[in-house]
Amino acid sequence: ILYVANRPCAFWMGDVNQTTFGSDYVAYDGEFGKYSPGMFLIVKVIEGFCDGNREGVARIDFATGHAQYKQVLANQEWQEDSVYIFAPSAKGISLNLVRSLVCAIDQAAKKMLARTNLLQRIKKRWRAAARPKEATHD
C-alpha cells in the first residue's frame, strides 16, 4: 500500500508462488491519478524484489488484461484463451449459440469503439462516474 500523508492512494495485491509474484489486484485513488501512484508503487515493489529479496522473487506475472504498465514493464507476453465445453444436447447447443452470439456482439462493439477512439473515453467516464464524490461541507 502506498500512502500519501497517511492516506492510502494505491495498492498492489498478489502472491508469491515459488519464484514468481502473481499480480492479483492493482488500483489507485483517482484523485492522485495525474501523479501515477500505481506505477510508482509497482516500481517500488519491483525494486524491493531486486534489493535484498527475501521472498526469492525472480519474475512477475502481471496476469490477464491490457494495461499501460504491463506494456511498459513486461518483457514477455503470450495469448491465452478459454475453452468452453457444452453438453451435446439441445440445451447445451442453445447455450453455446447464445454465448457465441453475445461474445461476437461484444467483440464487434469493442473493435468499433477502439477504432473510433471511443473505448478509452467511455472507460474514463465510467471510472469517473464510479469514483466517490467528495462530501461538500456547508
Tab-separated table of N, CA, C and O in Angstrom:
chain	number	residue	atom	x	y	z
A	1	ILE	N	0.854	-1.180	0.000
A	1	ILE	CA	0.000	0.000	0.000
A	1	ILE	C	0.890	1.231	0.000
A	1	ILE	O	1.836	1.310	0.772
A	2	LEU	N	0.561	2.169	-0.880
A	2	LEU	CA	1.274	3.444	-0.939
A	2	LEU	C	0.430	4.488	-0.231
A	2	LEU	O	-0.756	4.645	-0.524
A	3	TYR	N	1.050	5.177	0.705
A	3	TYR	CA	0.364	6.222	1.466
A	3	TYR	C	0.932	7.587	1.094
A	3	TYR	O	2.139	7.725	0.880
A	4	VAL	N	0.079	8.571	1.044
A	4	VAL	CA	0.463	9.968	0.902
A	4	VAL	C	-0.182	10.702	2.074
A	4	VAL	O	-1.410	10.691	2.211
A	5	ALA	N	0.648	11.289	2.927
A	5	ALA	CA	0.159	11.982	4.120
A	5	ALA	C	-0.789	11.089	4.924
A	5	ALA	O	-1.909	11.476	5.244
A	6	ASN	N	-0.353	9.877	5.205
A	6	ASN	CA	-1.116	8.900	5.992
A	6	ASN	C	-2.435	8.487	5.348
A	6	ASN	O	-3.319	7.954	6.010
A	7	ARG	N	-2.578	8.729	4.069
A	7	ARG	CA	-3.795	8.360	3.342
A	7	ARG	C	-3.432	7.363	2.242
A	7	ARG	O	-2.548	7.646	1.424
A	8	PRO	N	-4.076	6.184	2.208
A	8	PRO	CA	-3.747	5.221	1.146
A	8	PRO	C	-4.164	5.777	-0.221
A	8	PRO	O	-5.272	6.287	-0.372
A	9	CYS	N	-3.243	5.712	-1.191
A	9	CYS	CA	-3.588	6.221	-2.523
A	9	CYS	C	-3.373	5.177	-3.614
A	9	CYS	O	-3.778	5.395	-4.749
A	10	ALA	N	-2.738	4.042	-3.285
A	10	ALA	CA	-2.581	2.966	-4.271
A	10	ALA	C	-2.296	1.666	-3.525
A	10	ALA	O	-1.759	1.680	-2.417
A	11	PHE	N	-2.686	0.556	-4.152
A	11	PHE	CA	-2.341	-0.742	-3.578
A	11	PHE	C	-2.066	-1.736	-4.691
A	11	PHE	O	-2.512	-1.578	-5.818
A	12	TRP	N	-1.279	-2.752	-4.358
A	12	TRP	CA	-0.982	-3.848	-5.275
A	12	TRP	C	-1.009	-5.120	-4.461
A	12	TRP	O	-0.239	-5.272	-3.512
A	13	MET	N	-1.912	-6.023	-4.804
A	13	MET	CA	-2.034	-7.297	-4.099
A	13	MET	C	-1.635	-8.430	-5.026
A	13	MET	O	-1.917	-8.400	-6.219
A	14	GLY	N	-0.961	-9.413	-4.451
A	14	GLY	CA	-0.577	-10.585	-5.207
A	14	GLY	C	-0.048	-11.649	-4.270
A	14	GLY	O	-0.118	-11.509	-3.049
A	15	ASP	N	0.477	-12.700	-4.857
A	15	ASP	CA	1.030	-13.782	-4.047
A	15	ASP	C	2.305	-14.307	-4.688
A	15	ASP	O	2.514	-14.156	-5.889
A	16	VAL	N	3.150	-14.895	-3.869
A	16	VAL	CA	4.404	-15.467	-4.350
A	16	VAL	C	4.229	-16.973	-4.418
A	16	VAL	O	3.844	-17.614	-3.436
A	17	ASN	N	4.495	-17.528	-5.591
A	17	ASN	CA	4.430	-18.963	-5.813
A	17	ASN	C	5.774	-19.370	-6.389
A	17	ASN	O	6.101	-19.023	-7.528
A	18	GLN	N	6.556	-20.080	-5.601
A	18	GLN	CA	7.935	-20.431	-5.936
A	18	GLN	C	8.707	-19.138	-6.181
A	18	GLN	O	8.914	-18.384	-5.249
A	19	THR	N	9.136	-18.862	-7.400
A	19	THR	CA	9.935	-17.647	-7.659
A	19	THR	C	9.153	-16.598	-8.440
A	19	THR	O	9.737	-15.655	-8.959
A	20	THR	N	7.839	-16.744	-8.516
A	20	THR	CA	7.015	-15.819	-9.297
A	20	THR	C	6.028	-15.075	-8.405
A	20	THR	O	5.297	-15.690	-7.626
A	21	PHE	N	6.023	-13.745	-8.532
A	21	PHE	CA	4.999	-12.932	-7.882
A	21	PHE	C	3.834	-12.837	-8.853
A	21	PHE	O	3.983	-12.360	-9.978
A	22	GLY	N	2.676	-13.298	-8.445
A	22	GLY	CA	1.473	-13.246	-9.281
A	22	GLY	C	0.612	-12.069	-8.882
A	22	GLY	O	0.135	-11.993	-7.748
A	23	SER	N	0.431	-11.144	-9.787
A	23	SER	CA	-0.370	-9.956	-9.530
A	23	SER	C	-1.845	-10.319	-9.528
A	23	SER	O	-2.335	-10.974	-10.446
A	24	ASP	N	-2.551	-9.886	-8.487
A	24	ASP	CA	-3.989	-10.129	-8.413
A	24	ASP	C	-4.775	-8.842	-8.649
A	24	ASP	O	-5.626	-8.787	-9.514
A	25	TYR	N	-4.481	-7.813	-7.866
A	25	TYR	CA	-5.220	-6.554	-7.966
A	25	TYR	C	-4.259	-5.387	-7.829
A	25	TYR	O	-3.375	-5.396	-6.982
A	26	VAL	N	-4.456	-4.380	-8.657
A	26	VAL	CA	-3.716	-3.134	-8.527
A	26	VAL	C	-4.715	-2.004	-8.784
A	26	VAL	O	-5.550	-2.102	-9.677
A	27	ALA	N	-4.643	-0.970	-7.964
A	27	ALA	CA	-5.570	0.147	-8.124
A	27	ALA	C	-4.995	1.378	-7.441
A	27	ALA	O	-4.065	1.283	-6.637
A	28	TYR	N	-5.557	2.523	-7.784
A	28	TYR	CA	-5.125	3.773	-7.163
A	28	TYR	C	-6.324	4.696	-7.009
A	28	TYR	O	-7.348	4.537	-7.672
A	29	ASP	N	-6.169	5.646	-6.123
A	29	ASP	CA	-7.190	6.660	-5.900
A	29	ASP	C	-7.114	7.638	-7.062
A	29	ASP	O	-6.075	8.258	-7.304
A	30	GLY	N	-8.211	7.786	-7.787
A	30	GLY	CA	-8.244	8.638	-8.969
A	30	GLY	C	-7.874	10.083	-8.701
A	30	GLY	O	-7.417	10.788	-9.599
A	31	GLU	N	-8.033	10.518	-7.464
A	31	GLU	CA	-7.676	11.896	-7.120
A	31	GLU	C	-6.184	12.153	-7.345
A	31	GLU	O	-5.776	13.267	-7.632
A	32	PHE	N	-5.377	11.093	-7.232
A	32	PHE	CA	-3.935	11.213	-7.415
A	32	PHE	C	-3.492	10.743	-8.801
A	32	PHE	O	-2.307	10.606	-9.064
A	33	GLY	N	-4.427	10.492	-9.686
A	33	GLY	CA	-4.150	9.893	-10.983
A	33	GLY	C	-3.058	10.564	-11.785
A	33	GLY	O	-2.230	9.899	-12.396
A	34	LYS	N	-3.015	11.887	-11.790
A	34	LYS	CA	-2.013	12.574	-12.620
A	34	LYS	C	-0.591	12.338	-12.132
A	34	LYS	O	0.366	12.588	-12.856
A	35	TYR	N	-0.447	11.807	-10.908
A	35	TYR	CA	0.885	11.520	-10.371
A	35	TYR	C	1.290	10.057	-10.547
A	35	TYR	O	2.361	9.656	-10.117
A	36	SER	N	0.430	9.263	-11.142
A	36	SER	CA	0.683	7.835	-11.395
A	36	SER	C	1.110	7.067	-10.147
A	36	SER	O	2.144	6.402	-10.134
A	37	PRO	N	0.318	7.113	-9.078
A	37	PRO	CA	0.733	6.415	-7.861
A	37	PRO	C	0.811	4.901	-8.023
A	37	PRO	O	1.649	4.250	-7.397
A	38	GLY	N	-0.042	4.337	-8.878
A	38	GLY	CA	0.014	2.896	-9.110
A	38	GLY	C	1.333	2.485	-9.734
A	38	GLY	O	1.969	1.516	-9.299
A	39	MET	N	1.770	3.211	-10.737
A	39	MET	CA	3.047	2.913	-11.392
A	39	MET	C	4.205	3.102	-10.403
A	39	MET	O	5.131	2.288	-10.355
A	40	PHE	N	4.145	4.174	-9.610
A	40	PHE	CA	5.187	4.410	-8.612
A	40	PHE	C	5.274	3.230	-7.650
A	40	PHE	O	6.363	2.721	-7.362
A	41	LEU	N	4.120	2.767	-7.161
A	41	LEU	CA	4.089	1.649	-6.226
A	41	LEU	C	4.651	0.384	-6.866
A	41	LEU	O	5.459	-0.328	-6.258
A	42	ILE	N	4.250	0.094	-8.086
A	42	ILE	CA	4.735	-1.105	-8.780
A	42	ILE	C	6.253	-1.063	-8.908
A	42	ILE	O	6.942	-2.053	-8.627
A	43	VAL	N	6.793	0.084	-9.298
A	43	VAL	CA	8.244	0.208	-9.453
A	43	VAL	C	8.944	0.009	-8.103
A	43	VAL	O	9.967	-0.664	-8.015
A	44	LYS	N	8.386	0.573	-7.025
A	44	LYS	CA	8.987	0.416	-5.698
A	44	LYS	C	8.948	-1.054	-5.251
A	44	LYS	O	9.910	-1.552	-4.671
A	45	VAL	N	7.857	-1.751	-5.526
A	45	VAL	CA	7.767	-3.169	-5.162
A	45	VAL	C	8.790	-3.968	-5.963
A	45	VAL	O	9.484	-4.834	-5.413
A	46	ILE	N	8.928	-3.680	-7.252
A	46	ILE	CA	9.916	-4.380	-8.078
A	46	ILE	C	11.320	-4.108	-7.554
A	46	ILE	O	12.152	-5.019	-7.478
A	47	GLU	N	11.593	-2.865	-7.172
A	47	GLU	CA	12.897	-2.549	-6.563
A	47	GLU	C	13.123	-3.412	-5.325
A	47	GLU	O	14.219	-3.921	-5.102
A	48	GLY	N	12.079	-3.573	-4.525
A	48	GLY	CA	12.187	-4.410	-3.329
A	48	GLY	C	12.489	-5.857	-3.666
A	48	GLY	O	13.236	-6.524	-2.939
A	49	PHE	N	11.929	-6.348	-4.765
A	49	PHE	CA	12.229	-7.712	-5.192
A	49	PHE	C	13.688	-7.836	-5.628
A	49	PHE	O	14.285	-8.896	-5.513
A	50	CYS	N	14.269	-6.753	-6.116
A	50	CYS	CA	15.654	-6.781	-6.592
A	50	CYS	C	16.662	-6.552	-5.468
A	50	CYS	O	17.752	-7.111	-5.492
A	51	ASP	N	16.337	-5.725	-4.493
A	51	ASP	CA	17.238	-5.377	-3.397
A	51	ASP	C	16.950	-6.241	-2.177
A	51	ASP	O	15.921	-6.099	-1.545
A	52	GLY	N	17.879	-7.120	-1.835
A	52	GLY	CA	17.705	-7.926	-0.626
A	52	GLY	C	16.437	-8.744	-0.644
A	52	GLY	O	15.703	-8.799	0.337
A	53	ASN	N	16.164	-9.381	-1.738
A	53	ASN	CA	14.929	-10.110	-1.971
A	53	ASN	C	14.840	-11.343	-1.075
A	53	ASN	O	15.371	-12.389	-1.392
A	54	ARG	N	14.126	-11.228	0.020
A	54	ARG	CA	13.953	-12.357	0.940
A	54	ARG	C	12.926	-13.353	0.420
A	54	ARG	O	12.934	-14.504	0.815
A	55	GLU	N	12.022	-12.895	-0.429
A	55	GLU	CA	10.976	-13.786	-0.941
A	55	GLU	C	11.471	-14.676	-2.076
A	55	GLU	O	10.803	-15.620	-2.460
A	56	GLY	N	12.618	-14.354	-2.667
A	56	GLY	CA	13.158	-15.149	-3.762
A	56	GLY	C	12.448	-14.931	-5.083
A	56	GLY	O	12.492	-15.775	-5.975
A	57	VAL	N	11.790	-13.777	-5.251
A	57	VAL	CA	11.049	-13.499	-6.475
A	57	VAL	C	12.014	-13.210	-7.618
A	57	VAL	O	12.874	-12.342	-7.513
A	58	ALA	N	11.869	-13.946	-8.707
A	58	ALA	CA	12.702	-13.764	-9.893
A	58	ALA	C	11.888	-13.266	-11.083
A	58	ALA	O	12.447	-12.772	-12.051
A	59	ARG	N	10.557	-13.423	-11.018
A	59	ARG	CA	9.685	-12.964	-12.106
A	59	ARG	C	8.362	-12.471	-11.557
A	59	ARG	O	7.979	-12.815	-10.459
A	60	ILE	N	7.701	-11.694	-12.417
A	60	ILE	CA	6.383	-11.164	-12.076
A	60	ILE	C	5.414	-11.553	-13.176
A	60	ILE	O	5.705	-11.372	-14.358
A	61	ASP	N	4.282	-12.102	-12.776
A	61	ASP	CA	3.204	-12.408	-13.714
A	61	ASP	C	2.135	-11.339	-13.504
A	61	ASP	O	1.467	-11.318	-12.479
A	62	PHE	N	2.001	-10.428	-14.480
A	62	PHE	CA	1.053	-9.329	-14.355
A	62	PHE	C	-0.387	-9.759	-14.593
A	62	PHE	O	-1.298	-8.940	-14.524
A	63	ALA	N	-0.615	-11.015	-14.891
A	63	ALA	CA	-1.948	-11.590	-15.095
A	63	ALA	C	-2.576	-11.102	-16.402
A	63	ALA	O	-1.927	-10.451	-17.218
A	64	THR	N	-3.845	-11.419	-16.575
A	64	THR	CA	-4.527	-11.132	-17.831
A	64	THR	C	-4.936	-9.674	-17.936
A	64	THR	O	-4.955	-8.942	-16.952
A	65	GLY	N	-5.290	-9.297	-19.128
A	65	GLY	CA	-5.785	-7.940	-19.366
A	65	GLY	C	-4.729	-7.036	-19.962
A	65	GLY	O	-3.545	-7.364	-20.008
A	66	HIS	N	-5.196	-5.911	-20.448
A	66	HIS	CA	-4.316	-4.940	-21.078
A	66	HIS	C	-4.226	-3.717	-20.178
A	66	HIS	O	-5.234	-3.209	-19.705
A	67	ALA	N	-3.022	-3.263	-19.950
A	67	ALA	CA	-2.799	-2.042	-19.177
A	67	ALA	C	-1.467	-1.451	-19.613
A	67	ALA	O	-0.549	-2.183	-19.991
A	68	GLN	N	-1.372	-0.152	-19.552
A	68	GLN	CA	-0.151	0.529	-19.996
A	68	GLN	C	1.065	0.054	-19.204
A	68	GLN	O	2.127	-0.162	-19.777
A	69	TYR	N	0.916	-0.119	-17.894
A	69	TYR	CA	2.069	-0.524	-17.095
A	69	TYR	C	2.593	-1.893	-17.521
A	69	TYR	O	3.792	-2.155	-17.451
A	70	LYS	N	1.722	-2.761	-17.999
A	70	LYS	CA	2.152	-4.077	-18.468
A	70	LYS	C	2.986	-3.936	-19.738
A	70	LYS	O	4.005	-4.610	-19.904
A	71	GLN	N	2.565	-3.058	-20.641
A	71	GLN	CA	3.322	-2.832	-21.874
A	71	GLN	C	4.684	-2.233	-21.572
A	71	GLN	O	5.669	-2.556	-22.219
A	72	VAL	N	4.743	-1.353	-20.574
A	72	VAL	CA	5.990	-0.663	-20.243
A	72	VAL	C	6.951	-1.579	-19.482
A	72	VAL	O	8.155	-1.569	-19.756
A	73	LEU	N	6.458	-2.375	-18.565
A	73	LEU	CA	7.324	-3.131	-17.660
A	73	LEU	C	7.583	-4.577	-18.060
A	73	LEU	O	8.569	-5.162	-17.623
A	74	ALA	N	6.716	-5.165	-18.840
A	74	ALA	CA	6.872	-6.588	-19.170
A	74	ALA	C	7.845	-6.788	-20.319
A	74	ALA	O	7.983	-5.950	-21.192
A	75	ASN	N	8.524	-7.943	-20.297
A	75	ASN	CA	9.420	-8.282	-21.401
A	75	ASN	C	8.991	-9.573	-22.103
A	75	ASN	O	9.695	-10.075	-22.959
A	76	GLN	N	7.841	-10.090	-21.717
A	76	GLN	CA	7.293	-11.290	-22.341
A	76	GLN	C	5.778	-11.185	-22.333
A	76	GLN	O	5.200	-10.619	-21.394
A	77	GLU	N	5.155	-11.736	-23.347
A	77	GLU	CA	3.701	-11.785	-23.351
A	77	GLU	C	3.264	-12.994	-24.148
A	77	GLU	O	3.978	-13.480	-25.014
A	78	TRP	N	2.104	-13.522	-23.815
A	78	TRP	CA	1.534	-14.630	-24.562
A	78	TRP	C	0.028	-14.522	-24.516
A	78	TRP	O	-0.529	-13.886	-23.638
A	79	GLN	N	-0.581	-15.139	-25.481
A	79	GLN	CA	-2.036	-15.128	-25.587
A	79	GLN	C	-2.592	-16.364	-24.901
A	79	GLN	O	-2.053	-17.459	-25.052
A	80	GLU	N	-3.637	-16.165	-24.168
A	80	GLU	CA	-4.349	-17.272	-23.554
A	80	GLU	C	-5.798	-17.172	-23.975
A	80	GLU	O	-6.287	-16.094	-24.292
A	81	ASP	N	-6.465	-18.287	-23.983
A	81	ASP	CA	-7.874	-18.290	-24.334
A	81	ASP	C	-8.590	-19.313	-23.483
A	81	ASP	O	-7.974	-20.237	-22.949
A	82	SER	N	-9.864	-19.151	-23.368
A	82	SER	CA	-10.684	-20.077	-22.604
A	82	SER	C	-11.306	-21.097	-23.542
A	82	SER	O	-11.562	-20.809	-24.711
A	83	VAL	N	-11.545	-22.274	-23.020
A	83	VAL	CA	-12.215	-23.333	-23.761
A	83	VAL	C	-13.517	-23.636	-23.035
A	83	VAL	O	-13.527	-23.824	-21.816
A	84	TYR	N	-14.597	-23.651	-23.767
A	84	TYR	CA	-15.909	-23.930	-23.196
A	84	TYR	C	-16.421	-25.233	-23.777
A	84	TYR	O	-16.388	-25.441	-24.985
A	85	ILE	N	-16.888	-26.091	-22.910
A	85	ILE	CA	-17.413	-27.389	-23.336
A	85	ILE	C	-18.888	-27.445	-22.958
A	85	ILE	O	-19.252	-27.224	-21.800
A	86	PHE	N	-19.732	-27.730	-23.952
A	86	PHE	CA	-21.169	-27.807	-23.742
A	86	PHE	C	-21.652	-29.221	-24.011
A	86	PHE	O	-21.090	-29.928	-24.849
A	87	ALA	N	-22.674	-29.596	-23.317
A	87	ALA	CA	-23.259	-30.929	-23.492
A	87	ALA	C	-23.800	-31.073	-24.920
A	87	ALA	O	-24.303	-30.110	-25.499
A	88	PRO	N	-23.685	-32.269	-25.478
A	88	PRO	CA	-24.222	-32.499	-26.828
A	88	PRO	C	-25.736	-32.720	-26.791
A	88	PRO	O	-26.242	-33.770	-27.187
A	89	SER	N	-26.421	-31.706	-26.288
A	89	SER	CA	-27.881	-31.787	-26.192
A	89	SER	C	-28.461	-30.484	-26.739
A	89	SER	O	-27.730	-29.530	-27.005
A	90	ALA	N	-29.763	-30.441	-26.868
A	90	ALA	CA	-30.415	-29.218	-27.363
A	90	ALA	C	-30.118	-28.042	-26.428
A	90	ALA	O	-29.831	-26.928	-26.877
A	91	LYS	N	-30.157	-28.287	-25.130
A	91	LYS	CA	-29.877	-27.224	-24.163
A	91	LYS	C	-28.419	-26.760	-24.282
A	91	LYS	O	-28.137	-25.555	-24.284
A	92	GLY	N	-27.484	-27.701	-24.376
A	92	GLY	CA	-26.068	-27.358	-24.499
A	92	GLY	C	-25.786	-26.584	-25.784
A	92	GLY	O	-25.052	-25.589	-25.781
A	93	ILE	N	-26.377	-27.016	-26.878
A	93	ILE	CA	-26.194	-26.332	-28.166
A	93	ILE	C	-26.801	-24.935	-28.105
A	93	ILE	O	-26.212	-23.964	-28.584
A	94	SER	N	-27.961	-24.805	-27.469
A	94	SER	CA	-28.607	-23.494	-27.323
A	94	SER	C	-27.751	-22.549	-26.482
A	94	SER	O	-27.567	-21.379	-26.835
A	95	LEU	N	-27.231	-23.049	-25.370
A	95	LEU	CA	-26.359	-22.222	-24.523
A	95	LEU	C	-25.110	-21.782	-25.283
A	95	LEU	O	-24.691	-20.623	-25.190
A	96	ASN	N	-24.524	-22.694	-26.041
A	96	ASN	CA	-23.332	-22.368	-26.832
A	96	ASN	C	-23.660	-21.310	-27.880
A	96	ASN	O	-22.891	-20.374	-28.091
A	97	LEU	N	-24.808	-21.440	-28.524
A	97	LEU	CA	-25.224	-20.478	-29.541
A	97	LEU	C	-25.419	-19.082	-28.928
A	97	LEU	O	-24.926	-18.081	-29.459
A	98	VAL	N	-26.101	-19.016	-27.792
A	98	VAL	CA	-26.334	-17.725	-27.126
A	98	VAL	C	-24.998	-17.122	-26.687
A	98	VAL	O	-24.732	-15.937	-26.910
A	99	ARG	N	-24.139	-17.914	-26.069
A	99	ARG	CA	-22.829	-17.424	-25.627
A	99	ARG	C	-22.011	-16.926	-26.814
A	99	ARG	O	-21.398	-15.856	-26.759
A	100	SER	N	-21.988	-17.669	-27.878
A	100	SER	CA	-21.226	-17.273	-29.067
A	100	SER	C	-21.756	-15.976	-29.663
A	100	SER	O	-20.972	-15.100	-30.064
A	101	LEU	N	-23.077	-15.831	-29.726
A	101	LEU	CA	-23.686	-14.620	-30.264
A	101	LEU	C	-23.349	-13.401	-29.400
A	101	LEU	O	-22.942	-12.353	-29.911
A	102	VAL	N	-23.477	-13.532	-28.094
A	102	VAL	CA	-23.161	-12.428	-27.179
A	102	VAL	C	-21.682	-12.053	-27.295
A	102	VAL	O	-21.337	-10.865	-27.341
A	103	CYS	N	-20.798	-13.024	-27.349
A	103	CYS	CA	-19.359	-12.754	-27.483
A	103	CYS	C	-19.048	-12.062	-28.808
A	103	CYS	O	-18.220	-11.144	-28.850
A	104	ALA	N	-19.680	-12.489	-29.883
A	104	ALA	CA	-19.443	-11.869	-31.190
A	104	ALA	C	-19.890	-10.408	-31.184
A	104	ALA	O	-19.181	-9.527	-31.693
A	105	ILE	N	-21.035	-10.128	-30.583
A	105	ILE	CA	-21.522	-8.745	-30.496
A	105	ILE	C	-20.575	-7.913	-29.634
A	105	ILE	O	-20.218	-6.781	-29.987
A	106	ASP	N	-20.145	-8.472	-28.509
A	106	ASP	CA	-19.215	-7.780	-27.610
A	106	ASP	C	-17.907	-7.439	-28.330
A	106	ASP	O	-17.429	-6.302	-28.261
A	107	GLN	N	-17.332	-8.408	-29.022
A	107	GLN	CA	-16.068	-8.179	-29.729
A	107	GLN	C	-16.225	-7.152	-30.850
A	107	GLN	O	-15.366	-6.289	-31.035
A	108	ALA	N	-17.315	-7.226	-31.590
A	108	ALA	CA	-17.546	-6.265	-32.682
A	108	ALA	C	-17.698	-4.851	-32.126
A	108	ALA	O	-17.137	-3.889	-32.668
A	109	ALA	N	-18.436	-4.719	-31.030
A	109	ALA	CA	-18.620	-3.399	-30.413
A	109	ALA	C	-17.294	-2.848	-29.904
A	109	ALA	O	-16.976	-1.666	-30.110
A	110	LYS	N	-16.486	-3.681	-29.247
A	110	LYS	CA	-15.179	-3.238	-28.742
A	110	LYS	C	-14.260	-2.807	-29.883
A	110	LYS	O	-13.553	-1.804	-29.770
A	111	LYS	N	-14.250	-3.569	-30.981
A	111	LYS	CA	-13.402	-3.203	-32.129
A	111	LYS	C	-13.830	-1.869	-32.721
A	111	LYS	O	-12.999	-1.028	-33.049
A	112	MET	N	-15.139	-1.684	-32.861
A	112	MET	CA	-15.633	-0.426	-33.420
A	112	MET	C	-15.280	0.738	-32.499
A	112	MET	O	-14.815	1.786	-32.949
A	113	LEU	N	-15.479	0.567	-31.205
A	113	LEU	CA	-15.166	1.626	-30.254
A	113	LEU	C	-13.671	1.919	-30.211
A	113	LEU	O	-13.257	3.068	-30.086
A	114	ALA	N	-12.856	0.887	-30.320
A	114	ALA	CA	-11.402	1.089	-30.322
A	114	ALA	C	-10.959	1.833	-31.583
A	114	ALA	O	-10.097	2.718	-31.522
A	115	ARG	N	-11.539	1.481	-32.728
A	115	ARG	CA	-11.184	2.158	-33.985
A	115	ARG	C	-11.551	3.628	-33.966
A	115	ARG	O	-10.878	4.451	-34.581
A	116	THR	N	-12.618	3.970	-33.289
A	116	THR	CA	-13.073	5.362	-33.250
A	116	THR	C	-12.551	6.091	-32.012
A	116	THR	O	-12.956	7.220	-31.742
A	117	ASN	N	-11.659	5.444	-31.261
A	117	ASN	CA	-11.070	6.016	-30.042
A	117	ASN	C	-12.113	6.329	-28.966
A	117	ASN	O	-11.850	7.121	-28.069
A	118	LEU	N	-13.276	5.736	-29.069
A	118	LEU	CA	-14.311	5.969	-28.062
A	118	LEU	C	-14.154	5.058	-26.842
A	118	LEU	O	-14.609	5.398	-25.761
A	119	LEU	N	-13.494	3.917	-27.028
A	119	LEU	CA	-13.377	2.950	-25.938
A	119	LEU	C	-12.681	3.558	-24.722
A	119	LEU	O	-13.179	3.449	-23.600
A	120	GLN	N	-11.547	4.223	-24.934
A	120	GLN	CA	-10.836	4.827	-23.805
A	120	GLN	C	-11.646	5.947	-23.167
A	120	GLN	O	-11.649	6.111	-21.957
A	121	ARG	N	-12.349	6.729	-23.984
A	121	ARG	CA	-13.187	7.802	-23.435
A	121	ARG	C	-14.313	7.241	-22.580
A	121	ARG	O	-14.623	7.769	-21.514
A	122	ILE	N	-14.940	6.168	-23.062
A	122	ILE	CA	-16.029	5.542	-22.314
A	122	ILE	C	-15.495	4.993	-20.990
A	122	ILE	O	-16.103	5.193	-19.937
A	123	LYS	N	-14.350	4.312	-21.038
A	123	LYS	CA	-13.767	3.768	-19.812
A	123	LYS	C	-13.425	4.883	-18.838
A	123	LYS	O	-13.668	4.757	-17.628
A	124	LYS	N	-12.884	5.979	-19.339
A	124	LYS	CA	-12.517	7.104	-18.477
A	124	LYS	C	-13.759	7.697	-17.804
A	124	LYS	O	-13.758	7.970	-16.602
A	125	ARG	N	-14.813	7.881	-18.569
A	125	ARG	CA	-16.056	8.424	-17.995
A	125	ARG	C	-16.688	7.451	-17.005
A	125	ARG	O	-17.224	7.853	-15.980
A	126	TRP	N	-16.617	6.175	-17.324
A	126	TRP	CA	-17.167	5.161	-16.444
A	126	TRP	C	-16.433	5.190	-15.101
A	126	TRP	O	-17.042	5.153	-14.032
A	127	ARG	N	-15.102	5.257	-15.152
A	127	ARG	CA	-14.314	5.324	-13.916
A	127	ARG	C	-14.621	6.603	-13.147
A	127	ARG	O	-14.717	6.589	-11.917
A	128	ALA	N	-14.770	7.723	-13.858
A	128	ALA	CA	-15.081	8.993	-13.193
A	128	ALA	C	-16.446	8.922	-12.509
A	128	ALA	O	-16.620	9.419	-11.396
A	129	ALA	N	-17.409	8.286	-13.166
A	129	ALA	CA	-18.747	8.160	-12.580
A	129	ALA	C	-18.731	7.235	-11.366
A	129	ALA	O	-19.491	7.434	-10.418
A	130	ALA	N	-17.841	6.239	-11.378
A	130	ALA	CA	-17.761	5.294	-10.264
A	130	ALA	C	-16.997	5.869	-9.080
A	130	ALA	O	-17.128	5.375	-7.962
A	131	ARG	N	-16.198	6.890	-9.340
A	131	ARG	CA	-15.395	7.499	-8.272
A	131	ARG	C	-16.315	8.172	-7.272
A	131	ARG	O	-17.229	8.902	-7.633
A	132	PRO	N	-16.074	7.945	-5.970
A	132	PRO	CA	-16.920	8.592	-4.961
A	132	PRO	C	-16.809	10.107	-5.040
A	132	PRO	O	-15.735	10.647	-5.243
A	133	LYS	N	-17.942	10.745	-4.907
A	133	LYS	CA	-17.968	12.209	-4.924
A	133	LYS	C	-17.495	12.700	-3.566
A	133	LYS	O	-17.784	12.104	-2.527
A	134	GLU	N	-16.751	13.795	-3.577
A	134	GLU	CA	-16.276	14.370	-2.317
A	134	GLU	C	-17.434	15.011	-1.586
A	134	GLU	O	-18.307	15.634	-2.205
A	135	ALA	N	-17.435	14.849	-0.285
A	135	ALA	CA	-18.504	15.433	0.520
A	135	ALA	C	-18.344	16.952	0.534
A	135	ALA	O	-17.249	17.483	0.613
A	136	THR	N	-19.466	17.616	0.415
A	136	THR	CA	-19.435	19.090	0.484
A	136	THR	C	-19.839	19.507	1.894
A	136	THR	O	-20.713	18.899	2.505
A	137	HIS	N	-19.158	20.485	2.388
A	137	HIS	CA	-19.436	20.988	3.732
A	137	HIS	C	-20.079	22.346	3.634
A	137	HIS	O	-19.579	23.227	2.951
A	138	ASP	N	-21.212	22.525	4.282
A	138	ASP	CA	-21.909	23.808	4.264
A	138	ASP	C	-21.384	24.725	5.340
A	138	ASP	O	-20.976	24.403	6.359
